[in-house]
mmCIF file with all atom_site columns, C-alpha atoms in Angstrom:
data_model
loop_
_atom_site.group_PDB
_atom_site.id
_atom_site.type_symbol
_atom_site.label_atom_id
_atom_site.label_alt_id
_atom_site.label_comp_id
_atom_site.label_asym_id
_atom_site.label_entity_id
_atom_site.label_seq_id
_atom_site.pdbx_PDB_ins_code
_atom_site.Cartn_x
_atom_site.Cartn_y
_atom_site.Cartn_z
_atom_site.occupancy
_atom_site.B_iso_or_equiv
_atom_site.pdbx_formal_charge
_atom_site.auth_seq_id
_atom_site.auth_comp_id
_atom_site.auth_asym_id
_atom_site.auth_atom_id
_atom_site.pdbx_PDB_model_num
ATOM 1  C CA . MET A 1 1  ? 1.724  -24.193 39.357 1.00 56.00 ? 1  MET A CA 1
ATOM 2  C CA . PRO A 1 2  ? 0.335  -25.593 36.085 1.00 60.00 ? 2  PRO A CA 1
ATOM 3  C CA . ASP A 1 3  ? -3.186 -26.942 35.992 1.00 59.00 ? 3  ASP A CA 1
ATOM 4  C CA . THR A 1 4  ? -3.742 -30.606 35.256 1.00 56.00 ? 4  THR A CA 1
ATOM 5  C CA . GLY A 1 5  ? -4.054 -29.981 31.509 1.00 68.00 ? 5  GLY A CA 1
ATOM 6  C CA . GLU A 1 6  ? -0.581 -28.462 31.341 1.00 91.00 ? 6  GLU A CA 1
ATOM 7  C CA . VAL A 1 7  ? 1.230  -31.333 33.045 1.00 94.00 ? 7  VAL A CA 1
ATOM 8  C CA . SER A 1 8  ? 1.761  -33.266 29.822 1.00 93.00 ? 8  SER A CA 1
ATOM 9  C CA . GLY A 1 9  ? 3.388  -30.318 28.048 1.00 94.00 ? 9  GLY A CA 1
ATOM 10 C CA . THR A 1 10 ? 5.550  -29.545 31.061 1.00 95.00 ? 10 THR A CA 1
ATOM 11 C CA . VAL A 1 11 ? 6.824  -33.130 31.303 1.00 94.00 ? 11 VAL A CA 1
ATOM 12 C CA . GLU A 1 12 ? 7.377  -33.357 27.531 1.00 94.00 ? 12 GLU A CA 1
ATOM 13 C CA . GLU A 1 13 ? 9.376  -30.125 27.582 1.00 95.00 ? 13 GLU A CA 1
ATOM 14 C CA . ALA A 1 14 ? 11.531 -31.331 30.503 1.00 96.00 ? 14 ALA A CA 1
ATOM 15 C CA . TRP A 1 15 ? 12.059 -34.680 28.701 1.00 94.00 ? 15 TRP A CA 1
ATOM 16 C CA . SER A 1 16 ? 13.202 -32.900 25.516 1.00 95.00 ? 16 SER A CA 1
ATOM 17 C CA . GLU A 1 17 ? 15.531 -30.611 27.453 1.00 96.00 ? 17 GLU A CA 1
ATOM 18 C CA . ALA A 1 18 ? 17.092 -33.508 29.372 1.00 95.00 ? 18 ALA A CA 1
ATOM 19 C CA . LEU A 1 19 ? 17.607 -35.639 26.250 1.00 94.00 ? 19 LEU A CA 1
ATOM 20 C CA . GLY A 1 20 ? 18.184 -32.891 23.712 1.00 92.00 ? 20 GLY A CA 1
ATOM 21 C CA . LYS A 1 21 ? 15.358 -34.360 21.588 1.00 87.00 ? 21 LYS A CA 1
ATOM 22 C CA . GLY A 1 22 ? 11.700 -35.276 21.742 1.00 80.00 ? 22 GLY A CA 1
ATOM 23 C CA . SER A 1 23 ? 9.972  -38.639 21.752 1.00 79.00 ? 23 SER A CA 1
ATOM 24 C CA . SER A 1 24 ? 7.002  -40.315 20.128 1.00 76.00 ? 24 SER A CA 1
ATOM 25 C CA . GLY A 1 25 ? 5.768  -41.141 23.608 1.00 79.00 ? 25 GLY A CA 1
ATOM 26 C CA . GLU A 1 26 ? 6.495  -44.867 23.636 1.00 85.00 ? 26 GLU A CA 1
ATOM 27 C CA . GLU A 1 27 ? 10.275 -44.803 23.290 1.00 88.00 ? 27 GLU A CA 1
ATOM 28 C CA . ASP A 1 28 ? 12.484 -45.769 26.221 1.00 90.00 ? 28 ASP A CA 1
ATOM 29 C CA . PHE A 1 29 ? 14.335 -42.891 27.912 1.00 92.00 ? 29 PHE A CA 1
ATOM 30 C CA . PHE A 1 30 ? 17.606 -44.784 28.062 1.00 93.00 ? 30 PHE A CA 1
ATOM 31 C CA . THR A 1 31 ? 17.335 -46.184 24.521 1.00 92.00 ? 31 THR A CA 1
ATOM 32 C CA . LEU A 1 32 ? 17.026 -42.590 23.312 1.00 92.00 ? 32 LEU A CA 1
ATOM 33 C CA . GLY A 1 33 ? 20.387 -41.808 24.908 1.00 93.00 ? 33 GLY A CA 1
ATOM 34 C CA . GLY A 1 34 ? 19.343 -40.977 28.445 1.00 93.00 ? 34 GLY A CA 1
ATOM 35 C CA . THR A 1 35 ? 22.051 -41.284 31.082 1.00 94.00 ? 35 THR A CA 1
ATOM 36 C CA . SER A 1 36 ? 22.026 -41.144 34.853 1.00 92.00 ? 36 SER A CA 1
ATOM 37 C CA . LEU A 1 37 ? 22.862 -37.429 34.617 1.00 95.00 ? 37 LEU A CA 1
ATOM 38 C CA . SER A 1 38 ? 20.037 -36.687 32.172 1.00 95.00 ? 38 SER A CA 1
ATOM 39 C CA . ALA A 1 39 ? 17.681 -38.732 34.379 1.00 94.00 ? 39 ALA A CA 1
ATOM 40 C CA . VAL A 1 40 ? 18.525 -36.483 37.330 1.00 94.00 ? 40 VAL A CA 1
ATOM 41 C CA . GLU A 1 41 ? 18.059 -33.418 35.095 1.00 96.00 ? 41 GLU A CA 1
ATOM 42 C CA . LEU A 1 42 ? 14.606 -34.649 34.059 1.00 95.00 ? 42 LEU A CA 1
ATOM 43 C CA . MET A 1 43 ? 13.659 -35.442 37.638 1.00 95.00 ? 43 MET A CA 1
ATOM 44 C CA . THR A 1 44 ? 14.805 -32.029 38.891 1.00 96.00 ? 44 THR A CA 1
ATOM 45 C CA . ARG A 1 45 ? 13.011 -30.127 36.127 1.00 96.00 ? 45 ARG A CA 1
ATOM 46 C CA . VAL A 1 46 ? 9.724  -31.963 36.642 1.00 96.00 ? 46 VAL A CA 1
ATOM 47 C CA . GLU A 1 47 ? 9.840  -31.542 40.421 1.00 95.00 ? 47 GLU A CA 1
ATOM 48 C CA . SER A 1 48 ? 10.616 -27.825 40.246 1.00 96.00 ? 48 SER A CA 1
ATOM 49 C CA . ARG A 1 49 ? 8.038  -27.035 37.553 1.00 95.00 ? 49 ARG A CA 1
ATOM 50 C CA . LEU A 1 50 ? 5.158  -29.134 38.865 1.00 94.00 ? 50 LEU A CA 1
ATOM 51 C CA . GLY A 1 51 ? 5.879  -29.222 42.583 1.00 93.00 ? 51 GLY A CA 1
ATOM 52 C CA . ILE A 1 52 ? 5.500  -33.007 42.678 1.00 94.00 ? 52 ILE A CA 1
ATOM 53 C CA . ASP A 1 53 ? 7.759  -35.733 43.968 1.00 93.00 ? 53 ASP A CA 1
ATOM 54 C CA . PHE A 1 54 ? 9.523  -37.455 41.045 1.00 92.00 ? 54 PHE A CA 1
ATOM 55 C CA . PRO A 1 55 ? 11.668 -40.236 42.488 1.00 90.00 ? 55 PRO A CA 1
ATOM 56 C CA . VAL A 1 56 ? 14.342 -41.561 40.162 1.00 85.00 ? 56 VAL A CA 1
ATOM 57 C CA . GLU A 1 57 ? 12.814 -45.025 40.593 1.00 89.00 ? 57 GLU A CA 1
ATOM 58 C CA . LEU A 1 58 ? 9.871  -43.788 38.525 1.00 90.00 ? 58 LEU A CA 1
ATOM 59 C CA . LEU A 1 59 ? 12.130 -43.376 35.517 1.00 87.00 ? 59 LEU A CA 1
ATOM 60 C CA . PHE A 1 60 ? 13.456 -46.908 35.883 1.00 88.00 ? 60 PHE A CA 1
ATOM 61 C CA . SER A 1 61 ? 9.993  -48.455 36.241 1.00 89.00 ? 61 SER A CA 1
ATOM 62 C CA . SER A 1 62 ? 8.237  -46.252 33.656 1.00 85.00 ? 62 SER A CA 1
ATOM 63 C CA . ARG A 1 63 ? 10.735 -45.467 30.942 1.00 83.00 ? 63 ARG A CA 1
ATOM 64 C CA . ALA A 1 64 ? 8.399  -44.307 28.162 1.00 90.00 ? 64 ALA A CA 1
ATOM 65 C CA . LEU A 1 65 ? 7.351  -40.665 28.035 1.00 91.00 ? 65 LEU A CA 1
ATOM 66 C CA . SER A 1 66 ? 3.652  -41.587 27.945 1.00 92.00 ? 66 SER A CA 1
ATOM 67 C CA . GLU A 1 67 ? 3.998  -43.654 31.141 1.00 92.00 ? 67 GLU A CA 1
ATOM 68 C CA . ILE A 1 68 ? 5.882  -40.879 32.898 1.00 93.00 ? 68 ILE A CA 1
ATOM 69 C CA . VAL A 1 69 ? 3.288  -38.306 31.828 1.00 93.00 ? 69 VAL A CA 1
ATOM 70 C CA . ASP A 1 70 ? 0.490  -40.531 33.168 1.00 94.00 ? 70 ASP A CA 1
ATOM 71 C CA . GLU A 1 71 ? 2.228  -40.936 36.526 1.00 94.00 ? 71 GLU A CA 1
ATOM 72 C CA . CYS A 1 72 ? 3.073  -37.220 36.778 1.00 95.00 ? 72 CYS A CA 1
ATOM 73 C CA . GLU A 1 73 ? -0.554 -36.319 36.019 1.00 95.00 ? 73 GLU A CA 1
ATOM 74 C CA . ARG A 1 74 ? -1.693 -38.682 38.784 1.00 94.00 ? 74 ARG A CA 1
ATOM 75 C CA . ARG A 1 75 ? 0.795  -37.203 41.253 1.00 94.00 ? 75 ARG A CA 1
ATOM 76 C CA . HIS A 1 76 ? -0.200 -33.664 40.252 1.00 93.00 ? 76 HIS A CA 1
ATOM 77 C CA . ARG A 1 77 ? -3.919 -34.422 40.757 1.00 93.00 ? 77 ARG A CA 1
ATOM 78 C CA . ASP A 1 78 ? -3.092 -35.889 44.175 1.00 93.00 ? 78 ASP A CA 1
ATOM 79 C CA . LEU A 1 79 ? -1.142 -32.758 45.083 1.00 90.00 ? 79 LEU A CA 1
ATOM 80 C CA . LEU A 1 80 ? -3.986 -30.482 44.003 1.00 88.00 ? 80 LEU A CA 1
ATOM 81 C CA . SER A 1 81 ? -6.563 -32.521 45.909 1.00 90.00 ? 81 SER A CA 1
ATOM 82 C CA . ARG A 1 82 ? -4.468 -32.312 49.096 1.00 87.00 ? 82 ARG A CA 1
ATOM 83 C CA . ARG A 1 83 ? -4.181 -28.540 48.722 1.00 79.00 ? 83 ARG A CA 1
ATOM 84 C CA . GLY A 1 84 ? -7.893 -28.064 48.148 1.00 72.00 ? 84 GLY A CA 1
ATOM 85 C CA . PRO A 1 85 ? -9.560 -25.484 45.907 1.00 66.00 ? 85 PRO A CA 1
ATOM 86 C CA . THR A 1 86 ? -7.755 -22.262 45.125 1.00 60.00 ? 86 THR A CA 1
ATOM 87 C CA . THR A 1 87 ? -9.484 -18.909 45.119 1.00 56.00 ? 87 THR A CA 1
#
């Protein structure tokens, strides 16, 4: 599982794969050509790579990459804190 510093890159990579292009960080997922299918692809990739819950509602409430990264980082920190320290 990536550490907290790698979450941003992981989400950005999944975003680019789902859309077929990157983003400046403030552009809307659906304005960039995102569809319901690509939204599910993004959700599935983020969940499998980070081990966090990524409900599709998150994409509708936080459409910009920067907002999604922020929320995924928060969820990832929460997950790590629940698991406790690793040795």
